[in-house]
PDB file of C-alpha atoms in Angstrom:
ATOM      1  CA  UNK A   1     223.463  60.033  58.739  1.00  0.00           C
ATOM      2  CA  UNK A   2     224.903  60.383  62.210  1.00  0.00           C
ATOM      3  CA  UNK A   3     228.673  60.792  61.748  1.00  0.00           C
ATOM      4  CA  UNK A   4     231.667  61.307  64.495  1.00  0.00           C
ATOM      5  CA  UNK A   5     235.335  61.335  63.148  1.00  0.00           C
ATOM      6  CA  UNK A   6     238.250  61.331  65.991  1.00  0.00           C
ATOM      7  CA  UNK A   7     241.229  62.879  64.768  1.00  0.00           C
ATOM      8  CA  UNK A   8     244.617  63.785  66.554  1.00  0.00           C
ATOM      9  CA  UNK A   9     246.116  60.857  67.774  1.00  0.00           C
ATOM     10  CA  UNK A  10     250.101  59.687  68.041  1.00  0.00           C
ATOM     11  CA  UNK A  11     252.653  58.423  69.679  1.00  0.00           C
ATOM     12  CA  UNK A  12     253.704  60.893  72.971  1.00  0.00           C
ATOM     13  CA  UNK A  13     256.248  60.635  75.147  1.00  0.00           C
ATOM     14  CA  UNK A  14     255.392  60.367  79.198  1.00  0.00           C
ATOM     15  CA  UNK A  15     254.215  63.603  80.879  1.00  0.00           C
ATOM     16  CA  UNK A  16     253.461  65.551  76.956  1.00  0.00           C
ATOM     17  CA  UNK A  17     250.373  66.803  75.660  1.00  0.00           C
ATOM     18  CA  UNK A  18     247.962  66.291  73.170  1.00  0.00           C
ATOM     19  CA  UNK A  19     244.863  67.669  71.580  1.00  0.00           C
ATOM     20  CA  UNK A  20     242.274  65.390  70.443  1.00  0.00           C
ATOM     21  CA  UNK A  21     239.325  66.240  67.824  1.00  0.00           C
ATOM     22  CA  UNK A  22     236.405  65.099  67.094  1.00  0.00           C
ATOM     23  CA  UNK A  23     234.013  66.341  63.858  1.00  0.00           C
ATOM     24  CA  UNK A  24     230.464  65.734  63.876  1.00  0.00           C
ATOM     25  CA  UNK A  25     228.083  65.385  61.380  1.00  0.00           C
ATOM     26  CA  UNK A  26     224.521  64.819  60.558  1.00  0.00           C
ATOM     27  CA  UNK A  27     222.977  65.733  63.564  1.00  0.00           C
ATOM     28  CA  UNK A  28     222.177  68.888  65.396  1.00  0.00           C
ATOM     29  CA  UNK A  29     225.101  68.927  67.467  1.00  0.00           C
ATOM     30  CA  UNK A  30     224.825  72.066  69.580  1.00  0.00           C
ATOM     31  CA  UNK A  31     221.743  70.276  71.081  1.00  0.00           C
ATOM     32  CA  UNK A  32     223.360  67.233  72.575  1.00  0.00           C
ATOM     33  CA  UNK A  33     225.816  66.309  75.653  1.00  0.00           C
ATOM     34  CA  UNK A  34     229.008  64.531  74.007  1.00  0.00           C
ATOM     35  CA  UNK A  35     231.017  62.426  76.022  1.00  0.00           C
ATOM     36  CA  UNK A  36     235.192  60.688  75.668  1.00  0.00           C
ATOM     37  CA  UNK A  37     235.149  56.915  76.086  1.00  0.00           C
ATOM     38  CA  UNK A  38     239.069  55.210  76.054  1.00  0.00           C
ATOM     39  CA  UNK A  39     240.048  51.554  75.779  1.00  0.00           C
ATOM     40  CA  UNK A  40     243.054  50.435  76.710  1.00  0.00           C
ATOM     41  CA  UNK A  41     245.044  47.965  74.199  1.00  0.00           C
ATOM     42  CA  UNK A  42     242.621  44.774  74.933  1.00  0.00           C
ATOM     43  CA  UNK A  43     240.717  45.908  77.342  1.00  0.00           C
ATOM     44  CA  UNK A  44     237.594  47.490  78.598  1.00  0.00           C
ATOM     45  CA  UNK A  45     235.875  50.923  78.192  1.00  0.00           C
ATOM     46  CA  UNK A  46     236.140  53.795  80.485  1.00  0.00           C
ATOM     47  CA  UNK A  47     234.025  56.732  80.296  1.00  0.00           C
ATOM     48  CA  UNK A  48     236.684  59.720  80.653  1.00  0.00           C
ATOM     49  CA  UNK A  49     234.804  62.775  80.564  1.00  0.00           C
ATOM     50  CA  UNK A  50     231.191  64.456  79.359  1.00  0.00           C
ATOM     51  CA  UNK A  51     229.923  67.974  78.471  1.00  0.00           C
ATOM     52  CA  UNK A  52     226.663  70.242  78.491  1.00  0.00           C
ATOM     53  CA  UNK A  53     225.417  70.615  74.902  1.00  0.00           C
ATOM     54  CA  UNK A  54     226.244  75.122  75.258  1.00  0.00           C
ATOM     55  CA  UNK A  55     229.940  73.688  76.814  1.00  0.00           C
ATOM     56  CA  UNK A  56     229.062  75.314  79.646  1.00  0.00           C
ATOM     57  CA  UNK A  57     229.777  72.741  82.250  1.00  0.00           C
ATOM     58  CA  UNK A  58     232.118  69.266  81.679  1.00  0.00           C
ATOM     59  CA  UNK A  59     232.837  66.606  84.328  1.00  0.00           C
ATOM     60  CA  UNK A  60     235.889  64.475  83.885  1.00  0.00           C
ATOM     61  CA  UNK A  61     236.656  61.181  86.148  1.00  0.00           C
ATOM     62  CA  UNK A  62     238.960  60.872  88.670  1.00  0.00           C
ATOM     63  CA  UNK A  63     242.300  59.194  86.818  1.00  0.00           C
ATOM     64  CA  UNK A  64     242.159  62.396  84.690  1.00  0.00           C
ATOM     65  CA  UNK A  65     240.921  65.489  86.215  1.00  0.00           C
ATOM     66  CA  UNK A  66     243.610  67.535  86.975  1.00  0.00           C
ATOM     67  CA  UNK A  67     244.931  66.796  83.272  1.00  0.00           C
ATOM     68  CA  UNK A  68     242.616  66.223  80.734  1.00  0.00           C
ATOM     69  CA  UNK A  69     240.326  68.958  79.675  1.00  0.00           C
ATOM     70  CA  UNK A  70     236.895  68.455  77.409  1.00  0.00           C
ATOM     71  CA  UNK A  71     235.626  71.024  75.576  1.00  0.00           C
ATOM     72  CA  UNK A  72     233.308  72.089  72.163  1.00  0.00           C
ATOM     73  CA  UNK A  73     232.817  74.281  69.439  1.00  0.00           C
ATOM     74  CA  UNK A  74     229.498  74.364  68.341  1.00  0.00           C
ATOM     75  CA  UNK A  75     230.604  76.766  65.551  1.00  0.00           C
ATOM     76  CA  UNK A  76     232.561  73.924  63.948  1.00  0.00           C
ATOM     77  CA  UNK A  77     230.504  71.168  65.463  1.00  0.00           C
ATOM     78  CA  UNK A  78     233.830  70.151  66.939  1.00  0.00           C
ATOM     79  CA  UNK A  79     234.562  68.458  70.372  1.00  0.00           C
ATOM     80  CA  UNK A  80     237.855  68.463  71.542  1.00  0.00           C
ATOM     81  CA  UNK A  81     239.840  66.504  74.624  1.00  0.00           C
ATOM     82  CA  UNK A  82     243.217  68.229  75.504  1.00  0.00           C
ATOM     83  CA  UNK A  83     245.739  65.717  77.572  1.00  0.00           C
ATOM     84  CA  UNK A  84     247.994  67.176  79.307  1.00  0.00           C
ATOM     85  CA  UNK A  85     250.886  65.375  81.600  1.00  0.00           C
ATOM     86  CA  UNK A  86     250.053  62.324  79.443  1.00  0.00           C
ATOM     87  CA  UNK A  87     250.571  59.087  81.264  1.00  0.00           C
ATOM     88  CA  UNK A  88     251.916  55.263  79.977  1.00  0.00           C
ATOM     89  CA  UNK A  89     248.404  54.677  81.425  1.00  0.00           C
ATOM     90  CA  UNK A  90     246.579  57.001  79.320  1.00  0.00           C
ATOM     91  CA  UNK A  91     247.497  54.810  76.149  1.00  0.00           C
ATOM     92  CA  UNK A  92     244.973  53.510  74.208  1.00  0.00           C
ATOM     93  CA  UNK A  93     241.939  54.280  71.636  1.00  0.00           C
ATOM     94  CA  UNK A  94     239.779  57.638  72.286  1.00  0.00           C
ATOM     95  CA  UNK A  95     236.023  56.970  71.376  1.00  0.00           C
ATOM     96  CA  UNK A  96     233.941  60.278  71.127  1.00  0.00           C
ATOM     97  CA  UNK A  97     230.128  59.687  71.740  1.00  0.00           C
ATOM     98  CA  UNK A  98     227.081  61.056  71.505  1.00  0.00           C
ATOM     99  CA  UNK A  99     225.192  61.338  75.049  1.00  0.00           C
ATOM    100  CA  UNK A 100     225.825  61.542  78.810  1.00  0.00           C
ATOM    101  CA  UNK A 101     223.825  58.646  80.217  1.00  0.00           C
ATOM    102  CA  UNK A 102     223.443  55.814  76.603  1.00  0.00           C
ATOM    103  CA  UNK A 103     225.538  56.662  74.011  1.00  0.00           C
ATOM    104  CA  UNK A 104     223.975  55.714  70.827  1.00  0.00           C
ATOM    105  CA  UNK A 105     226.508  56.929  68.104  1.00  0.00           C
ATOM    106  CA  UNK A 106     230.192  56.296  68.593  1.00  0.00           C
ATOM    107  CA  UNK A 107     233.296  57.930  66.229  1.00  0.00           C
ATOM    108  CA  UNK A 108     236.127  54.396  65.134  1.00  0.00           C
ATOM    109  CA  UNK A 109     238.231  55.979  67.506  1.00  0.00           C
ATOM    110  CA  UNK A 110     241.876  57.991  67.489  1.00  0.00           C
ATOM    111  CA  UNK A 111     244.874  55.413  68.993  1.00  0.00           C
ATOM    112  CA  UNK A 112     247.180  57.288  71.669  1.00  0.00           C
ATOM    113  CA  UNK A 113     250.527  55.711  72.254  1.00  0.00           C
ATOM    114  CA  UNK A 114     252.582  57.330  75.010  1.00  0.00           C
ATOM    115  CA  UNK A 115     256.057  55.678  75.494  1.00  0.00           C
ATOM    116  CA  UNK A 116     259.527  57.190  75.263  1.00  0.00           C
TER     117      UNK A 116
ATOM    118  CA  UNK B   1     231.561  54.154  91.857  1.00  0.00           C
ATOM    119  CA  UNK B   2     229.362  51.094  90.534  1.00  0.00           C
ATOM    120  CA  UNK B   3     231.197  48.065  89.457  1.00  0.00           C
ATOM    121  CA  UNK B   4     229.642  46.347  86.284  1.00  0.00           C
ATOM    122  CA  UNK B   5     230.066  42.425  86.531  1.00  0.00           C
ATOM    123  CA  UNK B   6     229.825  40.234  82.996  1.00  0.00           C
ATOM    124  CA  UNK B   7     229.775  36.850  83.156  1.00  0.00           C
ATOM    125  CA  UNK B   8     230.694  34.596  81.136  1.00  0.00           C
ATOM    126  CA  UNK B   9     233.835  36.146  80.411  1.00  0.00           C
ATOM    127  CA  UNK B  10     233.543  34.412  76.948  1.00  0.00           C
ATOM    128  CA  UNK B  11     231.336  32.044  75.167  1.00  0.00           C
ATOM    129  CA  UNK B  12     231.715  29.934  72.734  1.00  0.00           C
ATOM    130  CA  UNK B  13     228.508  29.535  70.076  1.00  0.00           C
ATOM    131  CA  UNK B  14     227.607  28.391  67.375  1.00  0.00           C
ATOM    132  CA  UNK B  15     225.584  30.440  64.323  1.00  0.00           C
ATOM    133  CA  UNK B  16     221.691  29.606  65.502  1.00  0.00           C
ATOM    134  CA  UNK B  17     222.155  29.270  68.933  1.00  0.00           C
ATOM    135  CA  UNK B  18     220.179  31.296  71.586  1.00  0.00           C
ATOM    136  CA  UNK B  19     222.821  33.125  73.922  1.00  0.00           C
ATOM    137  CA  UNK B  20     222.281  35.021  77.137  1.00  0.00           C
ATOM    138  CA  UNK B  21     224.672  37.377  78.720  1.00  0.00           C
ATOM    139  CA  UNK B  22     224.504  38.715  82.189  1.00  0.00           C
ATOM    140  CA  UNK B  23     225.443  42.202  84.146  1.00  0.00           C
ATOM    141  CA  UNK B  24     225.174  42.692  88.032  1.00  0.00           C
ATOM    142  CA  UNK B  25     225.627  45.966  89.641  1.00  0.00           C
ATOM    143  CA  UNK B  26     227.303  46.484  93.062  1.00  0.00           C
ATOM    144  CA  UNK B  27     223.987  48.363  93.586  1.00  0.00           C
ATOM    145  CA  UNK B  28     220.559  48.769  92.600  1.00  0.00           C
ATOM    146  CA  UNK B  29     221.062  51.006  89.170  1.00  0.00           C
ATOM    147  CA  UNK B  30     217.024  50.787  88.629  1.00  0.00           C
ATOM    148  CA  UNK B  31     216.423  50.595  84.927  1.00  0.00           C
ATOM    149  CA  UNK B  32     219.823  52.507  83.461  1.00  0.00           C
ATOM    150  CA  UNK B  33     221.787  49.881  81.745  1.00  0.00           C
ATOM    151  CA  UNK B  34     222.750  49.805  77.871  1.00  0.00           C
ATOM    152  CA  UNK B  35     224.179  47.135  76.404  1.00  0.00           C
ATOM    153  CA  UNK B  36     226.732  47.754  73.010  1.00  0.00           C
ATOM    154  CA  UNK B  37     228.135  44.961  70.764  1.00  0.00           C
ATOM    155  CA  UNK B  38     231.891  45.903  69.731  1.00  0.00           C
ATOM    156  CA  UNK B  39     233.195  44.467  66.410  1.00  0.00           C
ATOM    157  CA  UNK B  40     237.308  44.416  66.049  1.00  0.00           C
ATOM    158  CA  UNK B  41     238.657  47.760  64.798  1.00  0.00           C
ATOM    159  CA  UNK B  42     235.181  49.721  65.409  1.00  0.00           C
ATOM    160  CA  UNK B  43     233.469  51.780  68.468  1.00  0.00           C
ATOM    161  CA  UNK B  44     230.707  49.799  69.472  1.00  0.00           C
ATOM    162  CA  UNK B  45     227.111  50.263  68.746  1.00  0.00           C
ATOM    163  CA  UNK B  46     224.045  50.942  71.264  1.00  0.00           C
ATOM    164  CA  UNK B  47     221.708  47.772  71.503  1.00  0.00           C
ATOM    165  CA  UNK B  48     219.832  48.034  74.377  1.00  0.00           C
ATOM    166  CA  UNK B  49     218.822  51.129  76.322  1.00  0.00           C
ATOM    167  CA  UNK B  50     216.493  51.627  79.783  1.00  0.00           C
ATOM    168  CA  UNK B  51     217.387  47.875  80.570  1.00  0.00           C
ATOM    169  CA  UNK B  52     214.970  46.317  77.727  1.00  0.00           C
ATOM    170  CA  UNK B  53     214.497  49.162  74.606  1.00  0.00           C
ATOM    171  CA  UNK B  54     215.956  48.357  71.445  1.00  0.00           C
ATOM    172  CA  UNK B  55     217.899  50.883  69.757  1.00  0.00           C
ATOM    173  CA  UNK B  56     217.226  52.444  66.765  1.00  0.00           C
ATOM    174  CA  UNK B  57     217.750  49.753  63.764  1.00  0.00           C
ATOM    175  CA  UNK B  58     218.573  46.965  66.263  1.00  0.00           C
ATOM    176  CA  UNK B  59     217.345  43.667  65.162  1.00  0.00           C
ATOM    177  CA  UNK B  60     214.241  41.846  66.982  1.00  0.00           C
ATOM    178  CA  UNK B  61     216.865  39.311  67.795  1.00  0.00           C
ATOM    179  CA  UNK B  62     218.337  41.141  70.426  1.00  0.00           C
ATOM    180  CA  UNK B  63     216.473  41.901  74.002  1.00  0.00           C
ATOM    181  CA  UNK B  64     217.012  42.895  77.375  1.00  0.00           C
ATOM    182  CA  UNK B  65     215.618  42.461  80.619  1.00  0.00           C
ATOM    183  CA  UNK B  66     216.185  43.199  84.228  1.00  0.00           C
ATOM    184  CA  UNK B  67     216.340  45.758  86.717  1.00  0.00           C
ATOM    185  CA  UNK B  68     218.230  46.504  90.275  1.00  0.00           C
ATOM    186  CA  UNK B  69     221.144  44.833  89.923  1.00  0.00           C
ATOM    187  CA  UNK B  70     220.650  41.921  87.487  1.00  0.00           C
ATOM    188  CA  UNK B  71     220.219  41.974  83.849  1.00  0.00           C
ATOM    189  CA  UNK B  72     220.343  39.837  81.000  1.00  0.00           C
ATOM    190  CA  UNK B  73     221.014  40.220  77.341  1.00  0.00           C
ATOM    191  CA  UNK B  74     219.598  37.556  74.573  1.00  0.00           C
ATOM    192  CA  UNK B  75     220.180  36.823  71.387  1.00  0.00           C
ATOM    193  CA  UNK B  76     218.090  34.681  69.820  1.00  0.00           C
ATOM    194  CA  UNK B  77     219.439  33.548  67.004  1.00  0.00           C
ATOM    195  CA  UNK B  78     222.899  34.048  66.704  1.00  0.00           C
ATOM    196  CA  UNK B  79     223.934  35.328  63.320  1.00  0.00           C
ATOM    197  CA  UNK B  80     227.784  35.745  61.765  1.00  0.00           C
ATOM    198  CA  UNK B  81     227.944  39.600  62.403  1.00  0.00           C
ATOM    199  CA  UNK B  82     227.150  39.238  66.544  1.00  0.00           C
ATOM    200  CA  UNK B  83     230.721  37.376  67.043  1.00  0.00           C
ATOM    201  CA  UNK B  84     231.968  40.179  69.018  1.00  0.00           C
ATOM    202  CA  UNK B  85     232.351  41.813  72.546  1.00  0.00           C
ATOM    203  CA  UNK B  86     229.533  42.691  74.409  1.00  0.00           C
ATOM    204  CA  UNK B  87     229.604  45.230  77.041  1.00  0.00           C
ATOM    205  CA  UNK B  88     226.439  46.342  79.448  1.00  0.00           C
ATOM    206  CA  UNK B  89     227.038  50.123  81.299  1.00  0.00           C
ATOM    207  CA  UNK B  90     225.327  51.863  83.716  1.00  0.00           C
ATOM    208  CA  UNK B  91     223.744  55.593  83.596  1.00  0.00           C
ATOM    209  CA  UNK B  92     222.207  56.129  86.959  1.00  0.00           C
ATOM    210  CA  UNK B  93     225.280  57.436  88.478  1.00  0.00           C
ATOM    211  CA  UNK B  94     228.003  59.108  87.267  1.00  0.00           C
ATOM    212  CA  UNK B  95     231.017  58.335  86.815  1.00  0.00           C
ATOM    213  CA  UNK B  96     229.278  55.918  84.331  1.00  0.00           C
ATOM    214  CA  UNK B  97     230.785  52.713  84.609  1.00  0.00           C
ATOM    215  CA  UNK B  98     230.943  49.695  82.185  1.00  0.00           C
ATOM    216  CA  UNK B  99     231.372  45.764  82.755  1.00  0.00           C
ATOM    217  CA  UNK B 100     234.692  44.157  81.759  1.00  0.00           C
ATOM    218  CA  UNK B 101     232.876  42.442  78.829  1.00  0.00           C
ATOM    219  CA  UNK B 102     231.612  39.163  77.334  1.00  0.00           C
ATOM    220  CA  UNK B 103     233.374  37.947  74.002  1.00  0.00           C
ATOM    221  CA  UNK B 104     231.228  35.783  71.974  1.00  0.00           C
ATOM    222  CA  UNK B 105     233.396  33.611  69.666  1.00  0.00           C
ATOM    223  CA  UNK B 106     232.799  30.639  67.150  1.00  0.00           C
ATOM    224  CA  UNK B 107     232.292  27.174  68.490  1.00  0.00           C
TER     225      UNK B 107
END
């Protein structure tokens, strides 16, 4: 069974960082793109940022690059999303996927708060 | 960037009813929509991929149609567990974009 487990978020205060896990399971995971999906508190999705299966390569959109930084271990079939100059914007729930184009698995998702 | 438009925003249903939401692209995205359903507290699950292919597991209730810039999801039968938010998204460019939503609620 297909399993993706976010882990890492809290509460932040404007411009600090955090580091953002995500543990897969039942799948081989060093074979698939993986992609960071956020939702703001009643909102919509946003797709934040993707990366090649060997981490070679990632592409993040525009309202984070700069900031926010996706990478992988394939070691510890771990993906990771480090935020950096963190945002009141940036609050919300962090979905990792599995995909770059459909995503057909999708972690419950780690809540980010960032307010003084 | 492609803009995703759902309408209705939401729609109110009762169990048994046939329901049909709709997507239009700002531009022709040829086949590459998914749709997702999104129950409260969980990351939603893949319904419909390449416009009209059911997922893997995903009811014969549920299909999908379209291509361009219009497309439509049904339900034909609506059962307790589809009261949700449905959201369609777009792979042929990137950055990927997704509609605001439909919520489908109880009459």
């Amino acid at each position: 069974e297909v399993q993706l487990v976010e882990s890492g978020g809290a509460l932040v205060q404007p411009g600090g960082s955090l580091r953002l896990s995500c543990a897969a399971s039942g799948f081989t995971f060093s074979t698939f793109y993986m992609t960071w999906v956020r939702q703001a508190p009643g909102q919509g999705l946003e797709w934040v940022a993707n990366i090649k299966p060997d981490g070679s390569e990632s592409a993040h959109v525009g309202s984070v690059k700069g900031r926010f930084t996706m990478s992988r271990d394939n070691a510890k079939n771990s993906l990771y999303l480090q935020m950096n100059s963190l945002r009141a914007e940036d609050t919300g729930v962090y979905f990792c996927a599995r995909g770059a184009s459909l995503l057909d698995y999708w972690g419950h998702g780690a809540l980010v708060t960032v307010s003084s | 960037e492609i803009v995703m438009t759902q309408s209705p925003a939401t729609l109110s249903v009762s169990p048994g009813e046939r329901v049909t939401l709709s997507c239009r692209a700002s531009q022709s995205v040829n086949n590459n929509v998914a749709w997702y359903r999104q129950k409260p507290g969980q990351g939603p699950r893949l319904l419909i991929y390449d416009a009209s292919t059911r997922g893997t597991g995903v009811p014969a209730r549920f299909s999908g149609s379209g291509s361009g810039t219009e497309f439509t999801l049904t339900i034909s039968s609506l059962q307790s567990e589809d009261f949700a938010v449905y959201y369609c998204q777009e792979y042929n460019n990137w950055p990927r974009t997704f509609g605001q939503g439909t919520k489908v609620e109880f009459k």
